[in-house]
PDB file of C-alpha atoms in Angstrom:
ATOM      1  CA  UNK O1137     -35.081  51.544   3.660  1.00  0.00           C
ATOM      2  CA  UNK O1138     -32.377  52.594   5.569  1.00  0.00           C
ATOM      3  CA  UNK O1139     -33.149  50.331   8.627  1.00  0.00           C
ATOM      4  CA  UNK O1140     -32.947  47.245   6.446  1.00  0.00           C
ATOM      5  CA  UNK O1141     -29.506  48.474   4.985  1.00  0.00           C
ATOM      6  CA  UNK O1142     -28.185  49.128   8.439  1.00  0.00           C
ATOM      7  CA  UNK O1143     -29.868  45.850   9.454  1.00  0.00           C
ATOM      8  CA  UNK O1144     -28.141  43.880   6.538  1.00  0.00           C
ATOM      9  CA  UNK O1145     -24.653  46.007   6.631  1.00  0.00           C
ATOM     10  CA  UNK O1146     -24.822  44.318  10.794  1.00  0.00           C
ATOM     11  CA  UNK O1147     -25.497  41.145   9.548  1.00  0.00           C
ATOM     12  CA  UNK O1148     -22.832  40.570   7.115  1.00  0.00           C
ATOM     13  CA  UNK O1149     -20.335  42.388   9.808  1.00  0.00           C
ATOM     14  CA  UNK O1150     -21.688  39.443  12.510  1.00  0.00           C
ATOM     15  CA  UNK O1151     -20.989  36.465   9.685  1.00  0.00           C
ATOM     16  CA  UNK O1152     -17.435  37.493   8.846  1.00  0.00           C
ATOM     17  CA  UNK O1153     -16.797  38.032  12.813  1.00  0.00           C
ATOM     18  CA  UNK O1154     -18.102  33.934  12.973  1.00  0.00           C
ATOM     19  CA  UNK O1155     -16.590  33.233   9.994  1.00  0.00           C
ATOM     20  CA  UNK O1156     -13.281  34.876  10.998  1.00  0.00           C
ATOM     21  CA  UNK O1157     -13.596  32.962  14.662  1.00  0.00           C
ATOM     22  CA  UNK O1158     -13.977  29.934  13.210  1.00  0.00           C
ATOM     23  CA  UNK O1159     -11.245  30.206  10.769  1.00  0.00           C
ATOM     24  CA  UNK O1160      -8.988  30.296  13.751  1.00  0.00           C
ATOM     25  CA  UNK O1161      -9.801  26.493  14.409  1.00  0.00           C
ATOM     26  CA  UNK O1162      -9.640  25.406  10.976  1.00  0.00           C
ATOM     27  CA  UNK O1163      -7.015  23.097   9.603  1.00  0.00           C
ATOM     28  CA  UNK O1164      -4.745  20.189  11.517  1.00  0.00           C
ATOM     29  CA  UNK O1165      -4.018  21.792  15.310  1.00  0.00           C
ATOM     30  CA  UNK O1166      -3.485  20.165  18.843  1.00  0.00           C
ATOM     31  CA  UNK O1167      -6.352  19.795  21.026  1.00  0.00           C
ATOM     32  CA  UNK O1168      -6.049  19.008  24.502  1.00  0.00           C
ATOM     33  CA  UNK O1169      -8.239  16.297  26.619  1.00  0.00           C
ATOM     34  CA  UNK O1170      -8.251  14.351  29.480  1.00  0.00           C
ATOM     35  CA  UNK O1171      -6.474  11.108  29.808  1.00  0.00           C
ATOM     36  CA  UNK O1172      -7.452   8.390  32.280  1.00  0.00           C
ATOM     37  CA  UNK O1173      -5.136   5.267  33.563  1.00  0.00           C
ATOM     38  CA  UNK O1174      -6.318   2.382  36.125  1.00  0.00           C
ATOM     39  CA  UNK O1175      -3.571  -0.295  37.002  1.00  0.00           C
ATOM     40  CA  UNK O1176      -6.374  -2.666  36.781  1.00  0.00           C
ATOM     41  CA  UNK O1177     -10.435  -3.252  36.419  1.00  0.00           C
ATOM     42  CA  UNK O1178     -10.973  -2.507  39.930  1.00  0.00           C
ATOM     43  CA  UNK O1179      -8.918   1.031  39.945  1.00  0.00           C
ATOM     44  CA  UNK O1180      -6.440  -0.159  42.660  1.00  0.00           C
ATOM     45  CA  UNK O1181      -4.127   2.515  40.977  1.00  0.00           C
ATOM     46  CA  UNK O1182      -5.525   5.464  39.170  1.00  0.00           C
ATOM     47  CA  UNK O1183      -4.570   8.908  37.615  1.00  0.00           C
ATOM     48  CA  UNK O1184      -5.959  12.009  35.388  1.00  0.00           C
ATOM     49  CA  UNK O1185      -3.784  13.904  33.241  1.00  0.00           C
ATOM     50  CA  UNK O1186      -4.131  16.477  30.597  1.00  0.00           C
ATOM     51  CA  UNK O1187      -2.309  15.330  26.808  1.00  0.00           C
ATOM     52  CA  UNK O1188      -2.517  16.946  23.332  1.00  0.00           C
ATOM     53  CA  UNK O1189      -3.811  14.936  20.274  1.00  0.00           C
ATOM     54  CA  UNK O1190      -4.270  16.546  16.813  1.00  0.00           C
ATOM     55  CA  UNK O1191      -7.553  17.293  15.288  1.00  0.00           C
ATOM     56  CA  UNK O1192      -8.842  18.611  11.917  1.00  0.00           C
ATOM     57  CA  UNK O1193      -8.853  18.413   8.328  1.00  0.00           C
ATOM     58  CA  UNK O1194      -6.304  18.995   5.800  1.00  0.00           C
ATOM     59  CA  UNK O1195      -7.238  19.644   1.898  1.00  0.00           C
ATOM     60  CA  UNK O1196      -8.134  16.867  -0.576  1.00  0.00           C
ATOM     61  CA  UNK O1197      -9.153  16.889  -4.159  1.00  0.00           C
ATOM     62  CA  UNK O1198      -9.846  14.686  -6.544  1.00  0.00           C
ATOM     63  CA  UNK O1199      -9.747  14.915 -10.505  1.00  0.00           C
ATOM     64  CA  UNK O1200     -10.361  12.705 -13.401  1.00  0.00           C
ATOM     65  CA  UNK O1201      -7.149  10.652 -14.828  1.00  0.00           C
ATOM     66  CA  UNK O1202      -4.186  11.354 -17.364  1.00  0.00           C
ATOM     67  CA  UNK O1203      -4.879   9.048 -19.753  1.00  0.00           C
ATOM     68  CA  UNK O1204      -1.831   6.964 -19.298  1.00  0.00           C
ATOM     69  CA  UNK O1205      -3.121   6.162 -16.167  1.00  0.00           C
ATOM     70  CA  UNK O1206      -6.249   5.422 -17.742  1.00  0.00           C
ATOM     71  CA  UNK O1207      -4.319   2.599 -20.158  1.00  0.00           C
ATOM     72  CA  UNK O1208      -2.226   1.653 -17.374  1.00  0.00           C
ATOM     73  CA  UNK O1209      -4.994   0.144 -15.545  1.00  0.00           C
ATOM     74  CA  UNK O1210      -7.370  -1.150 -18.260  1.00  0.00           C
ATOM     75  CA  UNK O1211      -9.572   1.980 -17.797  1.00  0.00           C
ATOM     76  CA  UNK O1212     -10.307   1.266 -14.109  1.00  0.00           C
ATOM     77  CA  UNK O1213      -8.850   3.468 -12.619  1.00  0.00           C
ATOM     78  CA  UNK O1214     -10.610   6.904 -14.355  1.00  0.00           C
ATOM     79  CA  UNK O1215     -10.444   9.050 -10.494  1.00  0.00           C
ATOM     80  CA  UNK O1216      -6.994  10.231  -9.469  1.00  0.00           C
ATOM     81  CA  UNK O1217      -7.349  11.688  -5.478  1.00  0.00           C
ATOM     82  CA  UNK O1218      -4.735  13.450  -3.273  1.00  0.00           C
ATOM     83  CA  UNK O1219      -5.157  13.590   0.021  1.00  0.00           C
ATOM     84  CA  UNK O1220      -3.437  13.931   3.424  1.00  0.00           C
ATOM     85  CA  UNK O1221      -4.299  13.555   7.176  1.00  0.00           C
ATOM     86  CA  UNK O1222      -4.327  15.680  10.718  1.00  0.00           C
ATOM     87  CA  UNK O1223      -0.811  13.639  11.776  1.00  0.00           C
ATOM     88  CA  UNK O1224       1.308  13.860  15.178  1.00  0.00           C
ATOM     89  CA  UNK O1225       4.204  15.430  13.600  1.00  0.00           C
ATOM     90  CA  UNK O1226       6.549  15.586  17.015  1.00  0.00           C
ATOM     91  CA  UNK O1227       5.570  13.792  20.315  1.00  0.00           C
ATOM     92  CA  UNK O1228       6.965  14.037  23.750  1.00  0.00           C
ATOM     93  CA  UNK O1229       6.833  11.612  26.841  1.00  0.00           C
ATOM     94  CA  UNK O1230       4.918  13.186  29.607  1.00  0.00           C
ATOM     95  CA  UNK O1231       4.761  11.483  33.445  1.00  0.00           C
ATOM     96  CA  UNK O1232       1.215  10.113  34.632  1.00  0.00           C
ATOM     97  CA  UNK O1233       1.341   9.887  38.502  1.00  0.00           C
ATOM     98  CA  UNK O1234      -0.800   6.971  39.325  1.00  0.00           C
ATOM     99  CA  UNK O1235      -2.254   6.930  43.460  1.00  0.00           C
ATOM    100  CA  UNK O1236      -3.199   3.810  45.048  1.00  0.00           C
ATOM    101  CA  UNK O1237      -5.127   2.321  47.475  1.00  0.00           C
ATOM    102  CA  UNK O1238      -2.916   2.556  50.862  1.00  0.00           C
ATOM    103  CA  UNK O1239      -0.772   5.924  50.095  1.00  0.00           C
ATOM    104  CA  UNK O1240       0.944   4.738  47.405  1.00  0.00           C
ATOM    105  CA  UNK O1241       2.026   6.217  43.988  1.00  0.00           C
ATOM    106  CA  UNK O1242       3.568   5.063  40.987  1.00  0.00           C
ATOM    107  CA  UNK O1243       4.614   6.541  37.646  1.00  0.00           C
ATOM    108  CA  UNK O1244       4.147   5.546  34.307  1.00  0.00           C
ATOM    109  CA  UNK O1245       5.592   7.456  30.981  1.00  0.00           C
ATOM    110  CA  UNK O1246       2.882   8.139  28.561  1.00  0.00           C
ATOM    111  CA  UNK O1247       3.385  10.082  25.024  1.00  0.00           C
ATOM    112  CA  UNK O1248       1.389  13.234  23.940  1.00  0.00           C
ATOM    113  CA  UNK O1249       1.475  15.253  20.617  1.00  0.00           C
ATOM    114  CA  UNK O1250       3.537  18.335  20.588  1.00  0.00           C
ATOM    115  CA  UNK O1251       3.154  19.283  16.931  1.00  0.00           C
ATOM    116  CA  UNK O1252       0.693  18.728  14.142  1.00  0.00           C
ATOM    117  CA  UNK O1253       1.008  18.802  10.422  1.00  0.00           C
ATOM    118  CA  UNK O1254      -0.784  17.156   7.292  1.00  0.00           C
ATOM    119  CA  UNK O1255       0.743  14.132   5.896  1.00  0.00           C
ATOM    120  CA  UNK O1256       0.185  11.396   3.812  1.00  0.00           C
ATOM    121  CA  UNK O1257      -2.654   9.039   5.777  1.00  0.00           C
ATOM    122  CA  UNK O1258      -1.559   5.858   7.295  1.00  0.00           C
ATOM    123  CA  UNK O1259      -3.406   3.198   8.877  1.00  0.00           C
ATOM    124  CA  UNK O1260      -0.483   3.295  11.759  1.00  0.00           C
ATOM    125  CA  UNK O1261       1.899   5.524  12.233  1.00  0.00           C
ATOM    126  CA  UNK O1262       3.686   4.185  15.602  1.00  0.00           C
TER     127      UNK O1262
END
């Protein structure tokens, strides 16, 4: 009896230390990946460079409607939902140093996210 208590005592320990690691990544955060340019189908000029995007979730809900809303639309329109969206808050312009056949180099400006937030979801935002 005591080895199962100990054994289920170590097993709810071990589920809030996954649960508490996995809190740390929940919500709308930057997330870096790799970012890959060619000047043209054949790669004449080409470059790798690391740039932040924003990933996640942000909360939701959804509830049945006042009833004015109801009357307002002719009783279609009986779900009211709020939501928002993982959103580049702040960007910044980062250099991309393309190398080319022959020696050469070039630089092009590219944009990255600096700072996430939720926000009301767009289609588009730049």
């Amino acid at each position: 009896m005591l080895m199962f208590f100990l054994v289920a005592v170590f097993s709810c320990l071990l589920a809030t230390e996954i649960g508490a690691h996995k809190a740390a990544r929940l919500g709308c955060h930057l997330h870096s990946f790799n970012v890959t340019l060619r000047s043209d189908r054949q790669g004449m000029c080409r470059g790798t460079r690391p740039i932040q995007a924003c990933v996640g979730y942000c909360e939701s809900s959804a509830f049945p409607s006042k009833y004015s809303v109801l009357l307002a639309s002719s009783f279609k329109h009986n779900i009211t939902s709020v939501s928002q969206c993982c959103t580049i808050s702040r960007m910044q312009m980062v250099k991309l140093r393309l190398r080319c056949h022959l020696g050469l180099q070039k630089t092009v400006d590219i944009f990255t996210a600096k700072t996430c937030q939720c926000d009301v979801c767009r289609l588009s935002r730049y």
